[in-house]
XYZ file of C-alpha atoms in Angstrom:
780
model
C -68.410 188.810 11.048
C -65.292 190.841 10.209
C -65.694 194.571 10.310
C -63.347 197.319 9.079
C -61.189 199.328 11.310
C -62.780 201.969 13.572
C -60.805 204.701 11.767
C -62.905 207.516 10.285
C -64.086 205.766 7.080
C -65.297 209.001 5.461
C -61.910 210.584 5.561
C -59.644 207.700 4.344
C -60.016 204.681 2.071
C -56.983 202.888 0.685
C -56.314 200.042 -1.698
C -57.095 197.350 0.979
C -60.777 198.180 0.635
C -60.667 196.101 -2.586
C -59.368 193.005 -0.819
C -61.232 190.136 0.787
C -59.058 189.473 3.810
C -60.848 190.487 7.083
C -57.403 191.521 8.437
C -56.695 193.735 5.391
C -60.142 195.227 5.510
C -59.491 196.201 9.125
C -56.834 198.509 7.727
C -58.730 199.715 4.685
C -59.660 203.018 6.348
C -56.323 203.821 7.940
C -54.678 207.057 6.787
C -51.851 204.966 5.778
C -51.751 204.544 1.942
C -51.610 200.687 2.256
C -50.997 198.404 -0.738
C -51.686 194.696 -0.757
C -48.670 192.562 -1.728
C -48.412 192.513 -5.515
C -46.951 193.920 -8.610
C -48.491 197.377 -8.091
C -46.762 198.029 -4.862
C -43.371 196.693 -6.125
C -43.524 198.805 -9.272
C -44.433 201.897 -7.158
C -41.381 201.285 -4.980
C -39.127 201.125 -8.041
C -40.530 204.047 -9.983
C -40.673 206.303 -6.900
C -37.374 205.192 -5.562
C -38.836 204.495 -2.085
C -38.016 201.594 0.207
C -40.923 199.278 1.133
C -42.374 199.056 4.660
C -43.845 195.634 4.943
C -46.222 195.014 7.842
C -47.379 191.401 8.361
C -50.113 190.374 10.890
C -53.369 188.514 11.134
C -56.876 189.330 12.267
C -56.733 187.861 15.838
C -53.284 189.262 16.759
C -53.544 191.479 19.849
C -50.386 193.519 19.340
C -51.244 193.977 15.640
C -54.318 195.798 16.777
C -52.353 197.894 19.275
C -49.862 198.976 16.707
C -52.723 199.895 14.312
C -54.409 202.068 17.067
C -51.157 203.740 18.126
C -49.410 204.228 14.742
C -51.395 203.354 11.637
C -54.421 205.376 12.789
C -52.271 208.315 13.763
C -52.457 211.043 11.049
C -48.939 212.323 11.684
C -47.204 208.956 11.730
C -49.235 207.889 8.617
C -48.050 211.053 6.807
C -44.435 210.052 7.468
C -45.107 206.528 6.275
C -46.764 207.729 3.085
C -44.042 210.325 2.309
C -41.012 208.051 2.814
C -42.156 204.447 2.033
C -44.340 202.349 -0.087
C -46.442 200.600 2.598
C -47.524 197.040 2.102
C -49.903 195.198 4.521
C -49.937 191.361 4.395
C -52.325 188.814 6.082
C -49.928 186.040 7.106
C -52.658 183.494 6.892
C -53.323 184.329 3.290
C -49.538 184.664 2.412
C -47.631 182.266 4.561
C -44.883 182.285 2.003
C -44.200 185.989 2.481
C -44.600 185.594 6.227
C -42.071 182.652 6.471
C -39.409 184.317 4.355
C -39.369 187.613 6.015
C -39.832 186.238 9.485
C -36.661 184.290 8.876
C -35.032 187.583 7.815
C -36.144 189.270 11.035
C -34.824 186.341 13.089
C -31.500 186.685 11.358
C -31.399 190.418 12.027
C -32.781 190.450 15.586
C -32.501 186.937 16.896
C -36.159 186.982 17.675
C -39.563 187.331 15.854
C -43.265 187.713 16.257
C -46.324 189.684 15.010
C -46.870 192.344 13.886
C -43.810 191.785 11.827
C -42.273 194.990 10.587
C -39.614 194.747 7.777
C -37.957 197.347 5.520
C -37.157 196.162 1.950
C -35.392 197.516 -1.097
C -37.402 197.820 -4.259
C -35.945 194.466 -5.227
C -37.720 193.020 -2.167
C -34.449 192.438 -0.297
C -34.780 192.962 3.478
C -32.234 195.308 5.318
C -34.012 196.105 8.652
C -36.675 194.520 10.644
C -38.428 194.098 13.913
C -41.908 193.408 15.424
C -44.007 195.931 17.401
C -42.674 199.517 17.516
C -44.238 201.932 20.126
C -45.359 205.347 18.847
C -43.000 207.247 21.059
C -39.447 207.085 22.360
C -39.156 205.552 25.780
C -37.442 203.034 28.034
C -34.310 203.178 25.884
C -36.263 202.164 22.766
C -36.867 204.386 19.701
C -40.419 205.099 18.724
C -41.888 204.215 15.307
C -41.392 207.757 13.934
C -37.758 207.782 14.779
C -37.352 204.360 13.163
C -39.090 205.547 9.977
C -36.816 208.744 9.753
C -33.641 206.769 10.419
C -34.422 204.077 7.901
C -35.369 206.519 5.192
C -32.185 208.617 5.814
C -30.022 205.469 5.744
C -31.697 204.274 2.460
C -31.074 207.580 0.626
C -27.687 208.663 2.056
C -25.975 205.293 2.572
C -27.549 203.365 -0.291
C -24.384 201.240 -1.025
C -24.284 200.139 2.553
C -27.965 199.323 2.723
C -27.596 197.225 -0.585
C -24.584 195.315 0.732
C -26.469 194.537 4.013
C -29.513 193.389 1.995
C -27.447 191.197 -0.301
C -25.821 189.533 2.778
C -29.149 188.891 4.316
C -30.489 187.332 1.065
C -27.332 185.155 0.984
C -28.184 183.951 4.470
C -31.841 183.319 3.543
C -30.654 181.148 0.592
C -28.434 179.164 2.902
C -31.229 178.419 5.389
C -33.774 177.682 2.707
C -32.114 174.309 1.915
C -32.064 171.592 4.605
C -28.766 170.676 6.191
C -27.125 167.561 4.866
C -25.343 165.015 7.203
C -21.650 165.014 7.866
C -21.813 161.383 8.627
C -24.210 158.512 7.542
C -27.596 158.460 9.340
C -29.472 155.223 9.717
C -33.245 155.843 9.670
C -34.565 152.941 11.787
C -36.747 152.438 14.854
C -33.911 152.851 17.242
C -33.071 156.248 15.766
C -36.742 157.311 15.701
C -37.184 156.170 19.340
C -34.230 158.338 20.335
C -35.892 161.337 18.702
C -39.144 160.637 20.582
C -37.258 160.364 23.852
C -35.648 163.799 23.178
C -39.032 165.174 22.212
C -40.479 164.367 25.628
C -37.580 165.931 27.542
C -39.641 169.135 28.152
C -42.504 167.262 29.886
C -43.832 169.351 32.750
C -44.756 166.899 35.551
C -47.006 169.126 37.659
C -49.660 170.289 35.187
C -48.721 168.276 32.027
C -47.679 169.756 28.770
C -44.294 170.067 27.214
C -42.332 173.242 28.048
C -43.008 176.062 30.465
C -45.292 179.159 30.292
C -46.612 180.394 27.927
C -47.856 176.905 27.392
C -49.036 175.774 24.034
C -50.876 172.453 23.426
C -48.326 171.373 20.884
C -50.773 169.225 18.935
C -48.333 167.795 16.455
C -46.234 166.454 19.331
C -49.288 165.053 21.066
C -50.396 163.330 17.884
C -46.993 161.926 17.122
C -46.604 160.531 20.701
C -50.074 158.867 20.433
C -49.136 157.434 17.046
C -46.135 155.872 18.741
C -47.950 154.627 21.826
C -50.774 153.175 19.606
C -48.360 150.947 17.690
C -48.856 147.192 18.357
C -46.723 145.796 21.151
C -46.208 149.037 22.963
C -43.100 149.011 25.302
C -42.925 150.170 28.837
C -41.357 153.365 27.603
C -44.379 153.830 25.251
C -46.678 153.352 28.245
C -44.934 155.987 30.131
C -45.203 158.426 27.273
C -48.898 157.684 26.874
C -49.346 158.465 30.620
C -47.740 161.845 29.997
C -50.005 162.607 27.052
C -53.188 161.637 28.891
C -52.191 163.655 31.921
C -51.652 166.595 29.700
C -55.037 166.163 27.884
C -56.753 165.931 31.339
C -55.336 169.126 32.545
C -56.077 170.894 29.308
C -59.681 169.806 29.242
C -60.233 170.986 32.850
C -58.312 174.300 32.388
C -59.298 177.766 31.308
C -57.533 177.190 28.014
C -60.716 175.258 27.124
C -63.934 177.218 26.816
C -66.030 175.359 29.384
C -69.277 176.579 27.976
C -68.657 176.487 24.258
C -66.329 173.533 24.009
C -63.426 174.988 21.897
C -59.857 175.570 22.934
C -58.175 178.950 23.042
C -54.740 179.355 21.418
C -52.472 178.905 24.443
C -52.191 179.383 28.203
C -50.242 182.271 29.600
C -49.462 180.310 32.816
C -48.217 176.906 33.578
C -51.537 175.562 34.961
C -53.527 176.013 31.692
C -55.679 178.492 33.599
C -55.419 181.888 31.857
C -55.607 181.681 28.119
C -54.734 183.964 25.228
C -58.370 184.020 24.114
C -58.024 183.630 20.367
C -59.815 180.592 18.976
C -58.127 179.179 15.905
C -59.655 176.679 13.548
C -56.394 174.710 13.143
C -55.884 174.343 16.932
C -59.224 172.825 17.400
C -58.966 170.593 14.291
C -55.718 169.093 15.470
C -56.924 168.710 19.113
C -60.039 166.973 17.991
C -57.957 164.325 16.323
C -55.801 164.033 19.442
C -58.694 163.480 21.731
C -60.335 160.975 19.403
C -57.068 159.085 19.416
C -56.833 159.245 23.135
C -60.302 157.782 23.394
C -59.507 155.079 20.804
C -56.502 153.974 22.898
C -58.199 154.229 26.311
C -62.036 154.081 25.683
C -62.200 156.813 28.400
C -65.521 158.547 27.544
C -64.186 161.976 28.761
C -61.833 162.191 25.687
C -64.724 161.450 23.366
C -66.757 164.110 25.158
C -64.080 166.760 24.586
C -63.674 165.757 20.909
C -67.446 166.006 20.390
C -67.561 169.402 21.983
C -64.809 170.699 19.708
C -66.641 169.416 16.619
C -70.037 170.710 17.793
C -68.481 174.151 18.483
C -67.016 174.359 14.913
C -70.305 173.272 13.411
C -72.250 175.856 15.422
C -69.945 178.852 15.238
C -67.292 178.462 12.634
C -69.099 176.844 9.687
C -70.342 178.891 6.720
C -73.626 178.161 4.906
C -71.808 176.297 2.036
C -70.183 173.991 4.585
C -66.654 175.423 4.649
C -64.961 176.498 7.939
C -64.079 179.977 9.059
C -60.544 180.908 10.303
C -60.553 182.357 13.821
C -62.135 184.291 16.615
C -60.268 187.347 17.920
C -59.017 187.460 21.543
C -60.451 190.881 22.365
C -63.706 192.677 22.434
C -63.568 196.544 22.637
C -59.793 196.333 23.070
C -60.220 194.119 26.163
C -58.705 190.707 26.337
C -61.187 187.800 26.711
C -64.137 190.117 27.695
C -66.826 187.808 26.163
C -65.693 184.805 28.139
C -65.248 186.291 31.644
C -67.756 186.166 34.585
C -68.297 187.513 38.030
C -70.264 185.490 40.634
C -73.062 188.131 40.515
C -73.328 187.698 36.763
C -73.486 183.959 37.066
C -76.063 184.047 39.874
C -78.148 186.506 37.844
C -78.225 184.238 34.740
C -78.959 181.119 36.927
C -81.621 182.819 39.084
C -84.276 180.282 38.100
C -82.151 177.427 39.392
C -82.182 176.259 43.003
C -79.588 177.968 45.240
C -77.859 174.663 45.991
C -77.409 174.012 42.255
C -75.908 177.466 41.728
C -73.533 176.844 44.732
C -72.613 173.479 43.109
C -71.864 175.138 39.781
C -69.775 177.828 41.479
C -67.710 175.207 43.337
C -67.193 173.011 40.231
C -66.021 175.905 37.967
C -63.842 177.693 40.471
C -66.121 180.794 41.158
C -66.217 179.958 44.806
C -62.450 180.375 45.173
C -62.550 183.982 44.133
C -61.607 185.912 40.978
C -58.718 184.434 38.952
C -58.263 186.836 35.994
C -56.690 190.280 35.900
C -56.716 192.135 32.527
C -53.024 192.463 31.553
C -53.578 195.722 29.719
C -56.339 197.455 31.769
C -57.473 197.875 35.300
C -55.532 197.537 38.605
C -53.683 194.398 37.908
C -55.653 192.601 40.618
C -57.924 189.778 39.661
C -61.590 190.871 39.459
C -63.266 188.353 37.058
C -63.397 184.609 36.570
C -62.361 182.265 33.880
C -64.431 179.109 34.297
C -62.367 175.979 34.857
C -62.322 172.849 36.888
C -59.990 173.161 39.888
C -60.947 169.613 40.843
C -61.710 166.735 38.439
C -65.452 166.214 38.142
C -65.166 162.507 39.272
C -63.569 163.701 42.655
C -66.537 166.073 43.253
C -69.126 163.473 42.207
C -68.005 160.773 44.586
C -68.807 162.468 47.953
C -72.230 163.422 46.500
C -72.972 159.820 45.797
C -73.141 160.530 42.067
C -71.461 159.134 39.074
C -69.467 161.573 36.972
C -72.033 161.315 34.226
C -74.868 162.094 36.698
C -73.066 165.218 37.976
C -72.316 166.372 34.465
C -76.032 166.020 33.596
C -76.957 168.275 36.553
C -74.377 170.925 35.397
C -75.440 170.800 31.750
C -78.536 172.889 31.923
C -76.709 175.707 33.822
C -73.818 175.560 31.336
C -76.352 175.926 28.541
C -78.078 178.925 30.277
C -74.761 180.719 30.635
C -73.815 179.957 27.086
C -77.018 181.342 25.776
C -76.605 184.487 27.827
C -73.036 184.810 26.663
C -74.029 184.676 22.988
C -76.113 187.878 23.663
C -72.934 189.783 24.642
C -70.844 191.532 22.086
C -68.830 188.797 20.277
C -65.201 188.862 19.145
C -64.454 189.361 15.583
C -64.888 186.261 13.459
C -62.404 185.998 10.557
C -64.585 184.523 7.790
C -61.682 183.627 5.398
C -61.806 180.106 4.004
C -58.246 178.752 3.978
C -57.624 175.604 2.033
C -55.154 174.044 4.428
C -56.930 174.915 7.538
C -60.231 173.675 6.162
C -58.423 170.397 5.256
C -57.294 169.998 8.837
C -60.896 170.344 10.030
C -62.145 167.955 7.294
C -59.741 165.362 8.536
C -60.820 165.943 12.036
C -64.504 165.521 11.249
C -63.699 162.368 9.155
C -61.696 160.832 11.917
C -64.291 161.742 14.539
C -67.134 160.560 12.534
C -65.605 157.196 11.920
C -64.268 156.582 15.400
C -67.238 157.991 17.358
C -69.825 156.582 14.969
C -71.261 160.017 14.314
C -72.673 160.411 10.807
C -73.183 164.188 11.104
C -69.501 164.680 11.532
C -68.742 162.604 8.414
C -71.398 164.593 6.562
C -69.719 167.890 7.582
C -66.394 166.661 6.284
C -67.971 165.614 2.982
C -69.730 169.019 2.548
C -66.551 171.037 3.211
C -64.363 168.815 1.038
C -66.862 169.161 -1.845
C -66.777 172.986 -1.396
C -62.977 172.964 -1.672
C -63.091 170.709 -4.720
C -65.755 172.880 -6.368
C -64.485 176.354 -5.424
C -60.703 176.137 -4.530
C -59.637 173.747 -7.352
C -59.190 174.663 -10.994
C -59.740 172.452 -13.934
C -55.937 171.715 -14.159
C -55.947 170.537 -10.493
C -54.280 173.745 -9.139
C -55.565 175.011 -5.796
C -56.165 178.513 -4.628
C -55.246 179.457 -1.042
C -58.371 181.361 0.186
C -61.768 182.729 -0.535
C -64.511 184.667 1.163
C -67.924 183.162 0.165
C -69.623 185.674 2.496
C -68.462 188.572 0.296
C -71.425 189.258 -1.960
C -70.123 192.099 -4.095
C -68.773 189.809 -6.743
C -69.370 192.417 -9.495
C -66.812 194.690 -7.706
C -64.403 191.983 -6.567
C -64.591 189.830 -9.634
C -62.224 186.852 -9.424
C -59.895 188.546 -6.863
C -60.562 185.807 -4.269
C -58.797 183.413 -6.517
C -55.533 185.283 -7.162
C -53.550 183.739 -4.365
C -52.244 180.302 -5.407
C -52.187 177.404 -3.125
C -48.992 176.479 -1.246
C -47.569 173.169 -0.221
C -49.653 173.021 2.991
C -52.837 173.429 0.942
C -51.963 170.441 -1.301
C -50.569 168.216 1.319
C -53.259 168.795 4.083
C -56.048 168.328 1.540
C -54.544 165.065 0.210
C -54.425 163.786 3.749
C -57.977 164.939 4.465
C -59.387 163.314 1.386
C -57.703 160.014 2.374
C -59.322 160.304 5.818
C -62.643 160.722 4.112
C -61.906 157.620 1.993
C -61.321 155.604 5.182
C -64.396 157.028 6.863
C -66.768 156.403 3.994
C -65.261 153.603 2.003
C -65.988 155.671 -1.075
C -63.141 155.203 -3.562
C -63.886 158.552 -5.182
C -62.282 160.365 -2.268
C -59.020 158.415 -2.796
C -59.073 159.315 -6.519
C -59.429 163.011 -5.544
C -56.557 162.636 -3.166
C -54.369 161.058 -5.783
C -55.134 163.935 -8.275
C -54.238 166.559 -5.549
C -51.073 164.648 -4.736
C -50.074 164.419 -8.471
C -50.468 168.253 -8.775
C -48.415 168.741 -5.629
C -45.709 166.412 -6.981
C -45.584 168.281 -10.352
C -45.513 171.836 -8.927
C -43.685 171.630 -5.624
C -41.332 168.648 -5.671
C -37.575 169.172 -5.773
C -36.616 166.347 -8.169
C -32.885 166.972 -7.799
C -32.435 166.915 -4.013
C -35.841 165.573 -2.735
C -38.505 167.166 -0.610
C -41.019 169.815 -1.521
C -40.729 173.578 -1.779
C -43.278 175.722 -0.016
C -44.158 177.650 -3.133
C -44.932 176.326 -6.634
C -42.305 176.424 -9.412
C -44.135 179.277 -11.156
C -44.119 181.565 -8.194
C -42.337 184.871 -9.191
C -42.803 187.363 -6.370
C -40.394 185.998 -3.652
C -36.608 186.357 -3.657
C -35.957 182.820 -2.203
C -37.842 179.621 -2.622
C -37.938 177.849 0.819
C -37.984 174.256 1.810
C -38.823 173.523 5.462
C -40.036 170.656 7.706
C -40.437 172.564 11.030
C -43.937 172.477 12.591
C -45.264 176.001 13.096
C -47.621 174.978 15.146
C -49.263 173.771 11.917
C -47.771 170.485 10.919
C -44.999 170.726 8.282
C -46.182 170.583 4.738
C -43.292 168.203 3.882
C -44.155 165.966 6.778
C -47.816 165.769 5.828
C -46.861 165.264 2.151
C -44.819 162.213 3.291
C -47.633 160.818 5.474
C -50.065 161.102 2.479
C -47.692 159.671 0.029
C -47.031 156.679 2.307
C -50.756 156.062 2.392
C -51.021 156.413 -1.349
C -48.207 153.839 -1.798
C -45.562 156.275 -3.070
C -43.002 155.106 -0.453
C -39.994 156.056 -2.658
C -41.009 159.707 -2.758
C -41.767 159.634 0.953
C -38.299 158.178 1.608
C -36.716 161.003 -0.319
C -38.496 163.507 1.868
C -37.339 161.728 4.963
C -33.818 161.564 3.643
C -33.544 165.216 2.827
C -34.645 166.242 6.329
C -32.893 163.498 8.243
C -30.117 165.686 9.562
C -32.644 168.375 10.463
C -34.409 165.721 12.585
C -31.098 164.819 14.131
C -30.556 168.463 14.958
C -33.925 169.568 16.118
C -36.501 166.748 16.356
C -38.168 168.611 19.115
C -39.647 171.070 16.573
C -40.385 168.465 13.889
C -42.918 166.227 15.476
C -44.853 165.638 12.224
C -41.752 164.505 10.420
C -40.951 162.163 13.254
C -44.530 160.715 12.871
C -43.890 160.350 9.088
C -40.731 158.362 9.820
C -42.718 156.138 12.261
C -45.396 155.620 9.560
C -42.772 154.836 6.930
C -40.941 152.209 9.104
C -44.240 150.368 9.822
C -44.317 149.071 6.255
C -40.887 149.709 4.884
C -37.268 148.697 5.561
C -34.866 151.001 7.299
C -32.458 152.964 5.104
C -29.201 154.977 5.366
C -28.812 158.602 4.417
C -25.384 159.165 2.843
C -23.172 162.126 3.648
C -22.815 165.129 1.302
C -19.082 165.518 0.627
C -19.448 169.265 0.444
C -21.663 169.598 3.509
C -18.950 170.647 5.821
C -17.861 173.632 3.690
C -21.371 174.689 2.823
C -22.807 174.420 6.316
C -19.980 176.347 7.907
C -21.460 179.495 6.331
C -25.047 178.809 7.560
C -26.110 181.315 10.229
C -27.291 179.791 13.375
C -31.055 179.545 14.060
C -32.463 181.399 17.163
C -32.856 178.043 18.934
C -29.194 177.181 18.182
C -28.189 180.566 19.565
C -30.300 179.928 22.682
C -28.718 176.545 23.264
C -25.258 177.928 22.660
C -25.796 180.591 25.349
C -25.855 178.013 28.124
C -23.542 175.266 29.135
C -24.721 172.478 31.542
C -22.791 170.137 33.759
C -24.025 167.873 36.661
C -22.655 166.209 39.677
C -24.041 163.992 42.454
C -23.618 165.387 45.915
C -25.232 162.270 47.371
C -27.578 159.439 45.985
C -30.511 161.953 46.431
C -28.952 165.316 45.830
C -28.010 166.353 42.246
C -26.346 169.663 41.502
C -26.853 171.239 38.039
C -24.258 173.922 37.126
C -25.512 176.449 34.645
C -22.893 178.565 32.884
C -24.385 181.498 30.934
C -22.376 183.000 28.051
C -21.131 186.495 28.327
C -23.635 189.168 27.064
C -26.482 186.882 27.915
C -28.638 186.371 31.055
C -31.497 184.053 31.940
C -34.684 185.079 33.782
C -34.580 183.799 37.407
C -37.018 181.076 38.468
C -39.140 183.781 40.206
C -39.392 185.741 37.031
C -41.079 189.087 36.600
C -44.689 189.070 35.236
C -44.620 188.206 31.594
C -41.131 186.852 31.634
C -40.387 183.075 31.099
C -38.800 181.557 34.236
C -35.865 179.121 34.371
C -37.232 175.718 35.540
C -35.606 172.272 35.952
C -37.415 169.002 35.427
C -35.998 165.523 36.234
C -36.972 162.624 33.996
C -36.189 159.009 34.766
C -36.561 155.662 32.991
C -39.511 155.184 30.627
C -39.783 158.974 30.405
C -41.380 159.023 34.037
C -41.136 162.328 35.910
C -38.953 162.063 39.126
C -40.297 163.493 42.295
C -37.877 166.130 43.599
C -37.559 169.416 45.280
C -35.664 171.978 43.321
C -33.781 174.769 45.025
C -33.304 177.727 42.719
C -30.830 180.591 43.467
C -32.645 183.903 44.000
C -30.816 185.545 41.092
C -29.250 189.005 40.798
C -31.313 192.083 40.601
C -30.762 194.063 37.416
C -32.435 197.153 36.027
C -33.415 197.332 32.327
C -34.746 200.223 30.280
C -37.959 198.404 29.434
C -38.977 197.667 33.009
C -39.932 200.009 35.851
C -38.792 197.600 38.641
C -35.658 195.537 38.929
C -35.781 192.042 37.404
C -33.970 189.039 38.912
C -31.773 187.207 36.485
C -29.054 184.508 36.324
C -25.713 185.384 34.688
C -22.209 184.008 34.973
C -22.478 180.568 36.694
C -25.308 179.479 38.993
C -26.096 176.086 40.622
C -29.551 174.547 40.893
C -29.918 171.838 43.507
C -32.403 168.879 43.028
C -33.270 166.714 46.133
C -34.902 163.443 45.130
C -37.589 162.079 47.289
C -36.159 158.547 46.683
C -32.808 157.412 45.335
C -32.883 155.742 41.956
C -31.314 152.378 41.327
C -27.493 152.450 40.751
C -26.607 152.903 37.096
C -29.967 154.220 36.140
C -30.106 157.110 33.689
C -31.669 160.431 34.681
C -32.255 163.393 32.442
C -32.052 166.888 33.763
C -34.016 169.271 31.446
C -33.471 172.902 31.870
C -36.113 175.273 30.291
C -34.933 178.908 30.007
C -35.091 182.063 27.979
C -31.747 183.576 27.079
C -31.811 187.474 26.796
C -29.467 190.351 26.127
C -30.114 193.714 27.631
C -32.554 194.628 24.853
C -33.910 191.431 23.216
C -34.782 187.875 24.140
C -34.553 184.632 22.278
C -37.379 182.134 22.214
C -37.543 179.845 25.294
C -35.763 176.517 24.785
C -35.088 173.411 26.721
C -31.628 171.898 27.033
C -31.112 168.427 28.561
C -28.214 166.544 30.000
C -28.200 162.822 30.868
C -26.447 161.537 34.043
C -26.206 158.059 35.458
C -26.947 157.479 39.099
C -24.283 156.287 41.471
């Protein structure tokens, strides 16, 4: 259950006390005079002639909690904030429109982003300065938050014209990036083109431990689902079989890793390392909803019972720990307890032996070997302690089948022996202090879970999963839908004080994701139950979405409804976030509803975006796949004015990262490939042996049918450089460096090999997001 901040409640209470968001309630007793986003705060900024400080975060965000403890609970810093600014706090999960818009502004300003997001706005809501986490004190060459506050306030009042010009320029850039890029030459949307996008999307495949991209390693559910949608098509090619092998290898490693709660069954948000071992311990509803669908589809294509077991464990966890009494699903579990990362989920061998004391010694030893305890501690708290591992994350260092065979057991028999011990530890763990549970009911996230339960119930022949989907869907239709079909974004059914709160839980309108995801979920329920009423509900939601969000002039859907009045730019996007894109899900739902013409318009308006960055648009690639199953290919014509308009569009952070590096390759021999990496002036890359917390430069070789190529990579050591934010020198690559790949076996002459370099481009004081750039080369 969510609880307020630990600030002294008797001394301070601000306007957030009247909200329902658990994240906002955490800040309700800060000494900061917080406003929620809305007309009252905007009017206060205008009448008091103060700039706005906008802070955006979410309840399970570690660094959001850190900044609260260090700055927002600090009386002196809070006094500066209250004196100089109108301070607005936003829950990004409640207001993704505000989050998306101003995150884009921060990326334009700083070339990076993250949470907590800190943005300074004029009273007209125009951003003019932004960043993420600010420390409370000056140090390591960075200004502390008080210095930032004073500097921004001084600039606003003494250089107002300059601030307004800067804000107007940023708004102009936001308007440019809000509209999808149109093609400069005709694009043919057909299977050949889509398969080329799929091939590009798999370029980041990591052959040692699976997954796509380096550490920190996210599951990338939309990519996994899209790839399985492709491999599940009739008449799968050899290329498709190779891609399926990559996905299954990834799912196996994830299921065995510490990213999966081996006792509870849910998945944590991401892995901090390449091996899927050490997670960031948040548990998000949307992650688990999408992974349940992926594991069900993996089971459907392979009939491997392990995939069904993982899917069932996810569904059972959500039913057990994230479902409210009325059937709707809660949002997330926090990563920390008592300011310590993952404390609830960690064990020592003594703790395990104490809980399992009633089991025979040989059984305890077996459990310790299976779940990695026998190999010693594997977790060191990144923010507390000595930095040396002193606790254990439970994981499977060896597949269960490999342990069962020498014991003359089947995998199922071994698992049955382990189950009572897992259950005993899980029961003991439930008695520990639990991480905060965010009890918001979000329409879009609930829709993802409804779809997951419907898919799992139908595929696994599990009526209780179908019943859970029905109950949650009925809750949304009863409580999140108005008589005219309009949806609300969020509610808190666990909030009892309705006389005080009134209808406040219904004041945030639904966004595109809410409508699109719910339409798709209702269609999944129709397939699972055969009840035509669910399809009629889906059609009604889709019609409202079409009326309120569709761009009838250019195609596609805006993220906000036509009557939204509190944002300076209306955005239209198709990038996954890791949630699937609302436009892509709308297209998928419309295809199933038979509205192929509208779906084609969505695909057409984002076709050039797909051509530019398919790697971040897996759901839209999947929509194109689904469209082409039952419809003819089509051509997207050019926009005659595209060249002039697009020349003014600011580059995205990913485009900047790609532009920072040039690649060239040459064969030294049939088994030795040299990759020359030229790093643009002012940038450097982290060396392969990167400092802790830095993303290393890595090279992967991919051959025909997307199969990984076995090779030894020789990385240069890099140059030692000192930076203000680090106590020790850090090894980096700058200028031109050469990586040497030695293949174990030569490839056939004329075969195409892809060299995929994953790296993070940094300046001396900021880093862009990690990216992967690939170059194809034919063998001799």
